[in-house]
Amino acid sequence: MALNDFVIASYRLTINSPLHWVIVVLAVISLVISCWLIYQGFTRELSNNLPKKAPLRFRQKAHLSLLIFANIIAFFSVLLFVLPFEKQVQTPMFDMLLTAGFKHKVTNDDFNNIDMSNEKILYSLRLAEHIWLLSDENDVMENQPLYQWLVTNYRDKVFVINSIQVLTDLWASAATKNTQLFGLNHKVPSLIQILGDGLTRAQWQHLAAFNQQKRVQHSSNTAQSPNIEFSFYASKPLTGVTNLHWRRQLLLGQALTVTGQLQQAFTANRQFQLSLVNNNVVLDSIIIAGNETFSLAATSKIPGLFSYQLILTELPKKQSKQGFKNQAIASNSLTNLNVLNEKTVLKISEDIAFSVATGNKPRVLIKQSAPSFETRRLKQWLSQTGSKVQTISKISKNKWAQQQVNPVTLNAEISDNNAANTKLLSQGSKNTAQGKLLGQAHLLTQRLLAEHDFLMIDSRMLLSLEQTEVDALYRAVKQGLGLLINADASLLQFNHSVADKRSQLLSLFTITAVDESLSRVVASWPDKPVQDVSQTITPQTISIVISSKKHQGINSLIQSTTGQTLVAKQSFGLGTVAISTLNQTHQWALQATPALYSHYWQYLFSAISRSQNSTRWLSSKPAMLALANQSQDICLISPLETVYAPAMQLSSYPLSKHKKCALFSAHQAGWFEFTALTEKQVLLAKQARYFYGNNKFLAWQQAIKHNASRRYESEAPTANRVLSGREVNAAATYRQINKLYLWLIMFISLALLWLERKWHAG
Amino acid sequence: MSNAEQYHQQRLLINGGKDAKKNPNKSALIQHLNHLVARWKRQLLLQQVLLFLPILLALVSAILFVLLSFDILANASATATWVFVLVTGLLAKLAQIISSENYASITLSNLIVHLNNRFVMLEDSAQLLLLDAQQLSALEKLQQGKILTRLDDILKQQAQVKYLDLSPQFAKRRFAIANALLVFSLIILTLIGSLQLLNTAMSWFLPTIDTLQLAEENRPIKLDETPVGILSQQVIIEPPSYSVDNNTVDKKPMLKQISDSLDIDTLVGSHVSWIFSFSAPAVDYYIVFSNGERHQLSQHKDGTHRFQDRLTTSMVYHLTVINEDIQVSEDFASVHRINITPDHAPKIRFIAPKSTVTEYGKNSTPSLMAQVQISDDFAITDVIILASIAKGTGEGVKFRDQRFSFDRSEVIAGKVHYYKNWSLQDLAMEPGDELYFSIVATDNREPEAQQTRSPTKIIRWLEAEQSGINADGILIDFMPEYFKSQRQIIIDTIELIEDKADLELALFNEKSELLGIAQSALKEKYGQYLGDEFSGQHSVGVTMSESYSADKQQQPKIQVHDEHGGTNAVITAVGEQPHDENVNHEHGSNKLNTISRGDVSGRMALINRYGHNHEDSDVGVMTNQDPKALMKKSLANMWQAELHLMLSAPELALPFEQQALRLLNLAKKAERIYVKRLGFEPPPVTEQRRYQGDQADILAKNLQVSYFQVEQLSNQTQQALRQFLQLLNQFSQSVLSTHLPSKQPIKLSGRLTADELAFIEVVKQGIAKQIDQRPALLEGLMVIERILLEQQLQLSQCDNCITLLVSKLEQLLPNPIASPNSQEQDYYDQQPLIKSYSQFLEDNL
């Protein structure tokens, strides 16, 4: 309480501004003067009538005192009428913040809340100091029935705010006491009850930041820290899909896997059919109930941008005719379901947007101790997809065959050597020095390895590499090369005791002889395409077992169905070393489908191959819901110092000048394409992202808000929740008294004075 | 103003000036009057301009509108032109007013005259003011003085009413009319502009000129100005002469169909006549088929255009006009379909003998009634039996070919059954001889008839006695040496399924069981090579009881376990445990040729024998794709087929039979594919150098360089299909932001370039090839044709066309081959931090 407050009983008069003081001083002076004048008037009157100064008679005395009394009354009433005069009231110390989903229908008393009963809500609404109604920026709240309802019932304390920012701004300004003149008391409440769907993370962060800032300010002033407590009362969950997770950017051949959870009210337990649909063709479908999770998958056949539909259709209840149900389950088309019961059947359609791109074609080098079908098939696949492949095969003792497919530029070294070879041969000379050079064309050199992203080598070749080759390989892997060793039993004979670089590479894995019972395995890897029964691939035979070292965890890429590691990888320097026991995957292309085979290798390449070092946009998180009109962090990785993106302000990420991010807010729903350009406007990378409209994934949006609200709420001390949640704590505050009575007193006293004056004047 | 008047005026002014010196009152008046003259002039100018302005505005706007509409004037310069013309017009009008007589007649003297006329008070003496006082007589002076004051009063009065009487009269009505005209004309122009009436008018106007010119050149026919439309259309479908209506009892030939719809559904080989009458008969009309054919419609004397063709393939077509100047109605944009139902070849089904081989003992009387059901869509023209009789053994075998015809035929349930009684003795056969016969049926298709040849049946007259005939006279054709092939089993199963309605239940069950036995035999035969254990012919001769399926409750349950990729079935009898030890291991017991009829235990024995999964048929895990693995899989399917056949469920058995056949065929081919596609191709070595060990030449080939484009390695049609799908997808998933470089404009209307049209054409051809096998693609083909016609993806009057097309096209594409991609990391590994970390890791390894 300020020093200038005058407290009498439960009333308080605040005189804290110069204006107030001027008013008071002027009033006192004028009161004194007016009283003196009245007294003078009486004495003069008497002296006029009588020659001698006579004392006032009793009647006159009474008249005078009455006049002065009336004068004083009028004076005080005017002063109190003008100055802030408050009465102490017992008011609850909380505000209510109503968010979306608070109340759907005005006609009934259902507040759509699961945490608080309707009676409690009505009680709280009555007691709350302020009721803040959070509306969308685009909505005109004044026309909403909810607002109308609130205004009719709680007229003087309902305020519509467009954002949380508005609320904190109001509180901030209340702290500077500017609002005192307006008579509005937007004091920072100690408790806010949040009802409805709750707030998003960004909104909560804003509130938390305000709270923090306030605490800092207060801690500098006084020891007391009036923290705002939040309690959240969630609205009923909407029926729909939540916690969705799907990769927004896929490579051609990768399956789109949509996982998520069905959300419906706890009481309802309806059955739904959930289908993944594209162009009215059902790609995958599942029947779920309760709050079950689901996973649907489909593979796009072409690259591009796609928007599949996730359609949730309610199945008719069991009570309905049995025939209906059978028909619904048997039917694969969605239209039939509609026909069933249009009134009661709920149908929600959400878009699953994703992009499918073709891979970036890593450059592959294969060195093998003998030509094999495995590498030949791999080469065929790689050349089909337009990648660069070079194979070096030993075909005889000291004889090598080399093949290059789609070379970007001919390997200088090799071509030089080759040119030398042909020259040599044409001349027929047998110069030993040149012959040596000729013989070295097959060697792995640092330059050759630097030109490739992936080296596949069989174990016999690995063991017979020359020392210079091993050094080059070691260095290349350290610098990022992906190395895949096709392991066989020959590795078992390798002597680990020799501490050279080869053994360093090999010691990443522990290889043991096979246990006969485990020799036949069926490989499985994440997102492996589902095979028909007729396409079941026969199990592979493995000759060795990779086991993890005790101290080092092995990253198992491919496992058998029994959990045995078939392909393992280890990071080494910047690169990756992987070892594979599956040496006959080429059979899959014929036994099953080329799609399965290519998927296997795509997976291996994406795990082992040298990481991309070109400019690219980072893909968005698979579990994030990007909404229009919400800022999203969009990041780019580039080896270049300066990269431009139109319509965006890229700023470097902390600790890295290669990662640059920008905030982007889509002005409407739909696909947006981001491009990265060099200074000379050369296109470096582009990426399309889909932004959803605010009316999409309503259940998911609600779940996000619920989760965020529950989390932030729980950060507050639990005691407060108990205290504030069920019993509304009250505190003494001052409220402006009703000045109508003051005005009446002022009016009556002034009127009496006036009448007296008139009567006196005759 | 004439010179005389000017002079007079000047004089008046000079005089006035002189007087004014003497009489300031008078000079002030004259000055006032001069002021009034100037004012009058001003007002006249203003009024005239005001009257002219609306007319000018209307005129200028109209002219500008016309200029803009005809693109003579650019929009940008319109405003400038408007202002310029307006100002020029106003200036011209001003000049015209100033030089007009009206303007010139506004003089002081005329004003005086006007004052005299207007105000009686002045007594026609106002002109006295202009005269010098010296020239005046006394009376005049008196009068002048009098007038002076009166005029002063008048002027003062007039000043109060703003010189109402001393101003030019404004033609308010004319002004109002002019303004109304302006408003009216502006409304008209707006209407024309918004309704694009002018364009319509122009569109009538322009082609008329062209076609008139054309008419002058070619033929003296005048065309309508309206777009060319189809007034009437008629399609007469004449089915091929051989076709008969199967719905009628006496099978009359199919009648001509006449329809107004241009969509045609008919039989292959139908003659179709299109008869159109167009609103412009003189133009050349063409009918364009999706196979690329284009035919001109011939014009007949009655003004109709006709075209006639014989249809053999399903396709789509549309009408067109070559002359691009001719405006055509929407009828020409629509695409119509031709859906052709092919004529099937005759179907031959053996009713007896069912088995491929029928054997007779040496001492039996070998006679056999062959009964065949032959059916066709329309009619059978010829049925013959081709028979060969083989005599002798070893190298002395002689064959005698003979043609026979059936003895008689009769119609049973709408289908013709043919009968032939074979008596081997009549054919001069002896024990040890064999008769092979097959049936060739020819239908009435024209021009080339279709023939079907039945499988060959073998009748053997054995040299030894054998007991292959059971008591009921049903021949059990299980002979270990002869097998029904898997294909034959499939054919027989299909036949059995088709016959199901006609056959009695018991017979049906028996036939199914026989097929099961055949399947079993085949399975065992192959199984021998794969090392399966079988104990002889234990499966022979077990038949089902007649009451088999009379009681549904007694039917065993089949549980299919799908584990580890293999399908195993376990049959559980109702109320009985499946693994009853007593029954379970009686596999080895010899039940050869025992026929159990109606006894429950026998059935259960059978079930246990065929249903129990004694050993996994697919237990041998194959290490590679060898025929053996495929054979194993095939055998597994045969097991299933046999199971279902034995349970009289040929429908369930059929898929397994087919799968078994497919795998068998695959096994035959597997090795060959393997070698062809993946085998190492050694460099050619001549015989001379073969054993020399000289490898010098090999080195020359130690580097092979080859370039592949993705397109080279894939099917052209599929490539085009993929491109087309991508295009459609781009169209449906438009990107909103315009962050793209200017090189790549965003496609919104879906207008297609020549390249795109080219690969769409490829797609169209690809689909047209498949249309006979997959008639459902016809809808997609129609959409493609429309896209090609309109040359854009934004089709008019077709909302779901693109969706439909995409869904059809996607079905044609195989699953994609995944493309390789590098590792994706959220950091860049050239960062100093990561580099030093990797260095650290390396040091510690």
Coordinates of C-alpha atoms in Angstrom, one line a residue, chain B residues 278-677:
Chain B
F278 CA -24.2 -31.1 -89.2
S279 CA -25.2 -27.5 -89.1
A280 CA -22.6 -26.8 -91.7
P281 CA -22.8 -29.5 -94.3
A282 CA -20.1 -28.1 -96.6
V283 CA -17.2 -28.6 -94.2
D284 CA -15.0 -31.7 -94.2
Y285 CA -15.6 -33.8 -91.1
Y286 CA -13.3 -36.5 -89.9
I287 CA -13.6 -39.3 -87.4
V288 CA -10.4 -39.9 -85.5
F289 CA -9.7 -43.2 -83.7
S290 CA -7.3 -43.6 -80.9
N291 CA -5.2 -46.0 -82.9
G292 CA -4.3 -43.1 -85.1
E293 CA -6.6 -43.7 -87.9
R294 CA -8.4 -40.8 -89.3
H295 CA -11.2 -41.1 -91.9
Q296 CA -13.2 -38.4 -93.6
L297 CA -16.9 -38.6 -93.4
S298 CA -18.4 -38.9 -96.8
Q299 CA -21.2 -36.6 -97.7
H300 CA -24.4 -37.9 -99.1
K301 CA -27.0 -36.4 -101.2
D302 CA -29.4 -36.0 -98.3
G303 CA -26.9 -33.8 -96.6
T304 CA -25.8 -36.3 -94.0
H305 CA -22.2 -37.3 -93.4
R306 CA -21.5 -41.0 -93.1
F307 CA -18.8 -43.3 -92.2
Q308 CA -18.7 -47.1 -92.1
D309 CA -16.2 -49.4 -90.6
R310 CA -15.7 -52.8 -89.3
L311 CA -14.6 -52.8 -85.7
T312 CA -12.1 -55.2 -84.4
T313 CA -10.5 -53.6 -81.3
S314 CA -11.7 -51.5 -78.4
M315 CA -10.7 -47.9 -78.6
V316 CA -12.0 -44.4 -78.3
Y317 CA -12.8 -41.9 -81.1
H318 CA -13.9 -38.3 -81.6
L319 CA -15.1 -36.2 -84.4
T320 CA -13.1 -33.3 -85.7
V321 CA -12.9 -30.6 -88.4
I322 CA -9.5 -30.0 -90.0
N323 CA -10.1 -26.4 -90.8
E324 CA -9.0 -24.6 -87.6
D325 CA -10.8 -21.4 -88.6
I326 CA -14.2 -23.1 -88.2
Q327 CA -15.7 -22.7 -84.8
V328 CA -17.0 -26.0 -83.6
S329 CA -19.5 -26.7 -80.8
E330 CA -18.7 -28.8 -77.7
D331 CA -20.0 -31.9 -79.4
F332 CA -16.7 -32.1 -81.1
A333 CA -14.7 -32.0 -77.9
S334 CA -16.3 -35.1 -76.4
V335 CA -14.7 -38.5 -76.8
H336 CA -16.7 -41.6 -77.3
R337 CA -15.8 -45.2 -76.7
I338 CA -15.9 -48.4 -78.6
N339 CA -16.1 -51.4 -76.4
I340 CA -15.6 -54.6 -78.3
T341 CA -16.5 -58.0 -76.9
P342 CA -14.3 -60.6 -78.5
D343 CA -15.8 -63.8 -79.9
H344 CA -14.5 -66.7 -78.0
A345 CA -13.3 -69.9 -79.5
P346 CA -15.4 -73.0 -79.0
K347 CA -15.1 -74.7 -75.7
I348 CA -14.7 -78.5 -75.6
R349 CA -15.4 -80.4 -72.5
F350 CA -15.0 -84.1 -72.2
I351 CA -17.8 -85.7 -70.2
A352 CA -16.6 -89.2 -70.9
P353 CA -13.9 -90.3 -70.8
K354 CA -12.7 -88.0 -68.1
S355 CA -9.3 -89.5 -67.8
T356 CA -6.5 -89.0 -70.2
V357 CA -5.8 -92.7 -70.4
T358 CA -8.4 -95.4 -70.4
E359 CA -7.2 -98.9 -70.3
Y360 CA -8.8 -102.1 -71.1
G361 CA -7.8 -105.6 -70.1
K362 CA -6.8 -108.1 -72.7
N363 CA -10.0 -110.0 -72.4
S364 CA -12.5 -107.3 -72.0
T365 CA -14.6 -105.9 -74.7
P366 CA -13.1 -102.7 -75.5
S367 CA -15.8 -100.3 -76.3
L368 CA -16.1 -96.8 -75.0
M369 CA -18.8 -94.1 -75.3
A370 CA -17.1 -90.8 -75.7
Q371 CA -19.3 -87.9 -74.7
V372 CA -18.2 -84.3 -75.4
Q373 CA -19.9 -81.1 -74.7
I374 CA -19.0 -78.4 -77.2
S375 CA -20.2 -74.9 -76.9
D376 CA -19.6 -71.6 -78.5
D377 CA -20.8 -68.0 -78.2
F378 CA -22.8 -68.4 -81.4
A379 CA -22.6 -71.5 -83.4
I380 CA -20.4 -74.5 -84.2
T381 CA -19.8 -75.1 -87.8
D382 CA -17.7 -78.2 -87.8
V383 CA -16.7 -80.9 -85.3
I384 CA -14.3 -83.6 -86.2
I385 CA -12.3 -86.2 -84.3
L386 CA -8.7 -86.6 -85.1
A387 CA -7.5 -90.1 -84.2
S388 CA -4.3 -92.0 -84.4
I389 CA -3.9 -95.7 -83.9
A390 CA -0.6 -96.9 -82.7
K391 CA 0.4 -100.5 -83.4
G392 CA 3.4 -102.4 -82.4
T393 CA 6.1 -101.9 -79.9
G394 CA 9.6 -100.5 -79.7
E395 CA 11.0 -99.3 -83.1
G396 CA 8.2 -101.1 -84.9
V397 CA 5.5 -98.7 -83.9
K398 CA 3.2 -97.7 -86.7
F399 CA 0.8 -94.9 -86.6
R400 CA -2.4 -94.6 -88.6
D401 CA -4.2 -91.3 -88.7
Q402 CA -7.9 -91.1 -89.2
R403 CA -10.7 -88.6 -89.1
F404 CA -13.9 -89.5 -87.5
S405 CA -17.2 -87.7 -86.9
F406 CA -19.5 -88.1 -84.0
D407 CA -22.3 -90.5 -84.2
R408 CA -25.0 -88.3 -82.9
S409 CA -25.6 -85.1 -81.0
E410 CA -28.3 -83.9 -78.7
V411 CA -29.0 -80.7 -76.8
I412 CA -28.9 -81.0 -73.1
A413 CA -29.7 -77.9 -71.1
G414 CA -29.0 -75.6 -74.0
K415 CA -25.6 -77.1 -74.8
V416 CA -24.8 -79.6 -77.5
H417 CA -23.5 -82.9 -76.5
Y418 CA -21.8 -85.1 -79.0
Y419 CA -21.5 -88.8 -78.7
K420 CA -19.2 -91.3 -80.3
N421 CA -19.0 -94.9 -79.6
W422 CA -15.6 -96.3 -80.0
S423 CA -15.3 -99.9 -80.6
L424 CA -11.6 -100.8 -80.8
Q425 CA -12.3 -104.0 -82.6
D426 CA -14.1 -102.1 -85.4
L427 CA -11.0 -100.0 -85.7
A428 CA -9.0 -103.2 -86.4
M429 CA -7.2 -102.8 -83.1
E430 CA -5.6 -105.6 -81.2
P431 CA -4.5 -105.9 -77.6
G432 CA -1.4 -103.8 -77.2
D433 CA -2.6 -101.1 -79.5
E434 CA -3.4 -97.6 -78.5
L435 CA -5.9 -95.1 -79.8
Y436 CA -5.2 -91.4 -79.4
F437 CA -7.9 -89.0 -80.2
S438 CA -8.7 -85.4 -79.9
I439 CA -11.5 -83.2 -81.1
V440 CA -11.3 -80.1 -83.2
A441 CA -14.3 -77.8 -83.1
T442 CA -14.7 -74.9 -85.5
D443 CA -17.0 -72.0 -85.0
N444 CA -18.7 -69.7 -87.4
R445 CA -16.6 -66.6 -87.0
E446 CA -15.9 -64.7 -90.2
P447 CA -13.7 -64.2 -92.0
E448 CA -11.5 -66.7 -90.2
A449 CA -13.2 -69.3 -88.2
Q450 CA -11.8 -70.1 -84.8
Q451 CA -10.7 -73.6 -84.0
T452 CA -10.2 -75.3 -80.6
R453 CA -8.4 -78.6 -80.2
S454 CA -9.2 -80.7 -77.2
P455 CA -6.6 -82.5 -75.1
T456 CA -5.7 -85.9 -76.4
K457 CA -7.3 -88.9 -74.9
I458 CA -5.5 -92.2 -74.9
I459 CA -7.3 -95.6 -75.0
R460 CA -5.1 -98.5 -74.5
W461 CA -5.9 -102.1 -75.0
L462 CA -3.6 -103.8 -72.8
E463 CA -1.9 -107.0 -73.6
A464 CA -2.3 -108.1 -70.0
E465 CA -5.4 -108.2 -67.8
Q466 CA -5.7 -105.5 -65.2
S467 CA -8.1 -104.5 -62.6
G468 CA -8.6 -100.8 -63.1
I469 CA -12.3 -100.9 -63.2
N470 CA -14.2 -100.9 -60.1
A471 CA -17.6 -102.4 -59.4
D472 CA -19.5 -99.3 -60.4
G473 CA -17.9 -99.2 -63.7
I474 CA -16.2 -96.0 -62.9
L475 CA -12.7 -96.1 -64.2
I476 CA -10.1 -95.1 -61.7
D477 CA -7.4 -93.9 -63.9
F478 CA -4.6 -94.0 -61.5
M479 CA -1.7 -95.6 -63.1
P480 CA 1.6 -94.8 -61.6
E481 CA 3.2 -94.7 -65.1
Y482 CA 0.8 -92.1 -66.4
F483 CA 0.0 -88.9 -64.8
K484 CA -2.4 -86.3 -65.4
S485 CA -0.2 -83.3 -65.8
Q486 CA -0.7 -80.4 -63.5
R487 CA -2.2 -78.5 -66.4
Q488 CA -4.6 -81.3 -67.0
I489 CA -5.6 -81.3 -63.4
I490 CA -6.3 -77.6 -63.5
I491 CA -8.4 -78.0 -66.6
D492 CA -10.3 -80.9 -65.0
T493 CA -10.8 -79.0 -61.9
I494 CA -12.2 -76.0 -63.7
E495 CA -14.5 -78.3 -65.6
L496 CA -15.6 -79.9 -62.4
I497 CA -16.4 -76.5 -60.9
E498 CA -18.4 -75.6 -63.9
D499 CA -20.2 -78.9 -63.9
K500 CA -21.1 -78.6 -60.2
A501 CA -24.6 -77.5 -60.8
D502 CA -25.3 -80.3 -63.2
L503 CA -23.8 -83.1 -61.3
E504 CA -25.3 -85.0 -58.4
L505 CA -23.6 -84.5 -55.2
A506 CA -22.2 -88.0 -54.9
L507 CA -20.8 -87.9 -58.4
F508 CA -19.3 -84.5 -57.8
N509 CA -17.6 -85.8 -54.7
E510 CA -16.3 -88.8 -56.5
K511 CA -14.9 -86.7 -59.4
S512 CA -13.3 -84.4 -57.0
E513 CA -11.8 -87.2 -55.2
L514 CA -10.5 -88.7 -58.4
L515 CA -8.8 -85.5 -59.2
G516 CA -7.3 -85.5 -55.7
I517 CA -5.9 -88.9 -56.4
A518 CA -4.4 -87.7 -59.6
Q519 CA -2.9 -84.8 -57.8
S520 CA -1.6 -87.1 -55.2
A521 CA 0.1 -89.3 -57.8
L522 CA 1.7 -86.3 -59.5
K523 CA 2.9 -85.0 -56.2
E524 CA 4.4 -88.4 -55.3
K525 CA 6.1 -88.6 -58.6
Y526 CA 7.8 -85.3 -58.2
G527 CA 8.4 -86.0 -54.5
Q528 CA 10.5 -89.1 -55.4
Y529 CA 13.0 -86.8 -57.0
L530 CA 13.1 -84.6 -54.0
G531 CA 13.6 -87.3 -51.5
D532 CA 10.1 -87.3 -50.0
E533 CA 9.1 -90.4 -48.2
F534 CA 6.1 -92.1 -49.6
S535 CA 4.9 -95.6 -49.0
G536 CA 3.8 -96.8 -52.3
Q537 CA 0.3 -96.3 -53.6
H538 CA -1.5 -96.0 -50.3
S539 CA -3.8 -93.3 -51.6
V540 CA -5.3 -95.3 -54.4
G541 CA -8.8 -96.3 -54.3
V542 CA -10.2 -94.4 -51.4
T543 CA -13.5 -92.9 -52.2
M544 CA -15.9 -90.8 -50.3
S545 CA -19.1 -92.1 -49.0
E546 CA -22.3 -90.9 -50.5
S547 CA -23.5 -89.4 -47.3
Y548 CA -20.3 -87.5 -47.1
S549 CA -21.6 -84.0 -47.0
A550 CA -25.2 -84.8 -46.1
D551 CA -24.6 -83.7 -42.6
K552 CA -22.7 -80.5 -42.4
Q553 CA -22.1 -80.9 -38.8
Q554 CA -19.8 -83.8 -39.5
Q555 CA -17.5 -81.9 -41.8
P556 CA -14.1 -81.6 -40.4
K557 CA -12.6 -78.2 -39.8
I558 CA -9.6 -77.0 -41.6
Q559 CA -7.2 -74.8 -39.8
V560 CA -4.7 -73.1 -41.9
H561 CA -1.6 -72.1 -40.2
D562 CA 0.5 -69.5 -42.0
E563 CA 3.8 -69.6 -40.3
H564 CA 7.2 -68.9 -41.7
G565 CA 5.9 -68.4 -45.1
G566 CA 4.6 -71.9 -45.6
T567 CA 1.0 -72.9 -45.4
N568 CA 0.2 -75.9 -43.4
A569 CA -3.3 -77.2 -42.8
V570 CA -4.5 -79.3 -39.9
I571 CA -7.9 -80.9 -40.1
T572 CA -9.7 -81.4 -36.9
A573 CA -12.7 -83.6 -36.8
V574 CA -15.7 -82.4 -34.8
G575 CA -15.4 -83.7 -31.3
E576 CA -12.1 -85.4 -31.9
Q577 CA -8.7 -84.5 -31.0
P578 CA -6.5 -84.0 -34.0
H579 CA -3.5 -85.9 -32.7
D580 CA -5.1 -89.1 -31.8
E581 CA -2.3 -91.6 -31.5
N582 CA -4.3 -94.5 -32.8
V583 CA -5.3 -93.0 -36.0
N584 CA -2.4 -90.7 -36.3
H585 CA 0.3 -93.0 -37.3
E586 CA -1.3 -95.4 -39.6
H587 CA 0.2 -93.8 -42.6
G588 CA 2.3 -96.8 -43.3
S589 CA -0.5 -99.3 -43.1
N590 CA -1.3 -100.7 -46.4
K591 CA -4.8 -99.7 -47.4
L592 CA -4.3 -100.3 -51.0
N593 CA -7.4 -100.5 -53.0
T594 CA -9.7 -100.6 -50.1
I595 CA -12.9 -98.8 -50.6
S596 CA -14.6 -97.6 -47.5
R597 CA -18.1 -96.6 -48.0
G598 CA -20.1 -94.7 -45.5
D599 CA -18.0 -95.7 -42.6
V600 CA -16.8 -92.9 -40.3
S601 CA -13.6 -94.4 -39.3
G602 CA -12.5 -94.8 -42.9
R603 CA -13.2 -91.1 -43.5
M604 CA -11.2 -90.1 -40.5
A605 CA -8.4 -92.3 -41.7
L606 CA -8.5 -90.5 -45.0
I607 CA -8.6 -87.1 -43.3
N608 CA -5.7 -88.0 -41.1
R609 CA -3.8 -89.3 -44.1
Y610 CA -4.2 -86.2 -46.2
G611 CA -4.7 -83.6 -43.6
H612 CA -2.2 -84.4 -41.0
N613 CA 1.0 -82.5 -41.3
H614 CA 3.3 -85.3 -40.8
E615 CA 6.3 -83.5 -42.1
D616 CA 6.7 -80.1 -43.5
S617 CA 6.9 -80.4 -47.2
D618 CA 8.9 -77.2 -47.4
V619 CA 11.3 -78.3 -44.7
G620 CA 14.4 -78.3 -46.9
V621 CA 15.7 -74.9 -46.8
M622 CA 17.1 -74.0 -50.2
T623 CA 20.3 -72.0 -50.3
N624 CA 19.7 -70.5 -53.7
Q625 CA 17.2 -70.2 -56.4
D626 CA 17.4 -73.7 -57.8
P627 CA 14.7 -75.7 -59.5
K628 CA 14.6 -78.0 -56.5
A629 CA 13.5 -75.2 -54.2
L630 CA 10.8 -74.3 -56.6
M631 CA 9.8 -77.9 -57.0
K632 CA 9.5 -78.1 -53.2
K633 CA 7.3 -75.1 -53.1
S634 CA 5.3 -76.6 -55.9
L635 CA 4.9 -79.8 -54.0
A636 CA 3.7 -77.9 -51.0
N637 CA 1.0 -76.4 -53.1
M638 CA 0.1 -79.8 -54.5
W639 CA -0.4 -81.0 -51.0
Q640 CA -2.9 -78.3 -50.4
A641 CA -4.6 -78.9 -53.7
E642 CA -5.0 -82.6 -52.9
L643 CA -6.4 -81.8 -49.5
H644 CA -9.1 -79.6 -50.9
L645 CA -9.9 -82.0 -53.8
M646 CA -10.2 -84.9 -51.4
L647 CA -12.6 -82.8 -49.4
S648 CA -14.7 -82.1 -52.5
A649 CA -13.8 -78.5 -52.6
P650 CA -12.3 -78.0 -56.0
E651 CA -12.8 -74.2 -55.8
L652 CA -10.4 -74.1 -52.9
A653 CA -8.0 -76.4 -54.6
L654 CA -7.8 -74.5 -57.8
P655 CA -5.5 -71.6 -56.6
F656 CA -3.1 -74.1 -55.2
E657 CA -3.1 -76.1 -58.4
Q658 CA -2.4 -73.1 -60.4
Q659 CA 0.4 -71.9 -58.1
A660 CA 1.9 -75.4 -58.3
L661 CA 1.9 -75.2 -62.0
R662 CA 3.4 -71.8 -62.0
L663 CA 6.2 -72.9 -59.8
L664 CA 6.8 -76.0 -61.8
N665 CA 7.2 -73.8 -64.9
L666 CA 9.4 -71.5 -63.0
A667 CA 11.6 -74.4 -62.0
K668 CA 11.9 -75.3 -65.6
K669 CA 13.0 -71.9 -66.6
A670 CA 14.9 -70.8 -63.5
E671 CA 18.3 -72.2 -64.5
R672 CA 18.0 -70.7 -67.9
I673 CA 17.2 -67.2 -66.7
Y674 CA 20.0 -67.4 -64.3
V675 CA 22.6 -68.0 -66.9
K676 CA 21.2 -65.6 -69.4
R677 CA 20.9 -62.6 -67.1

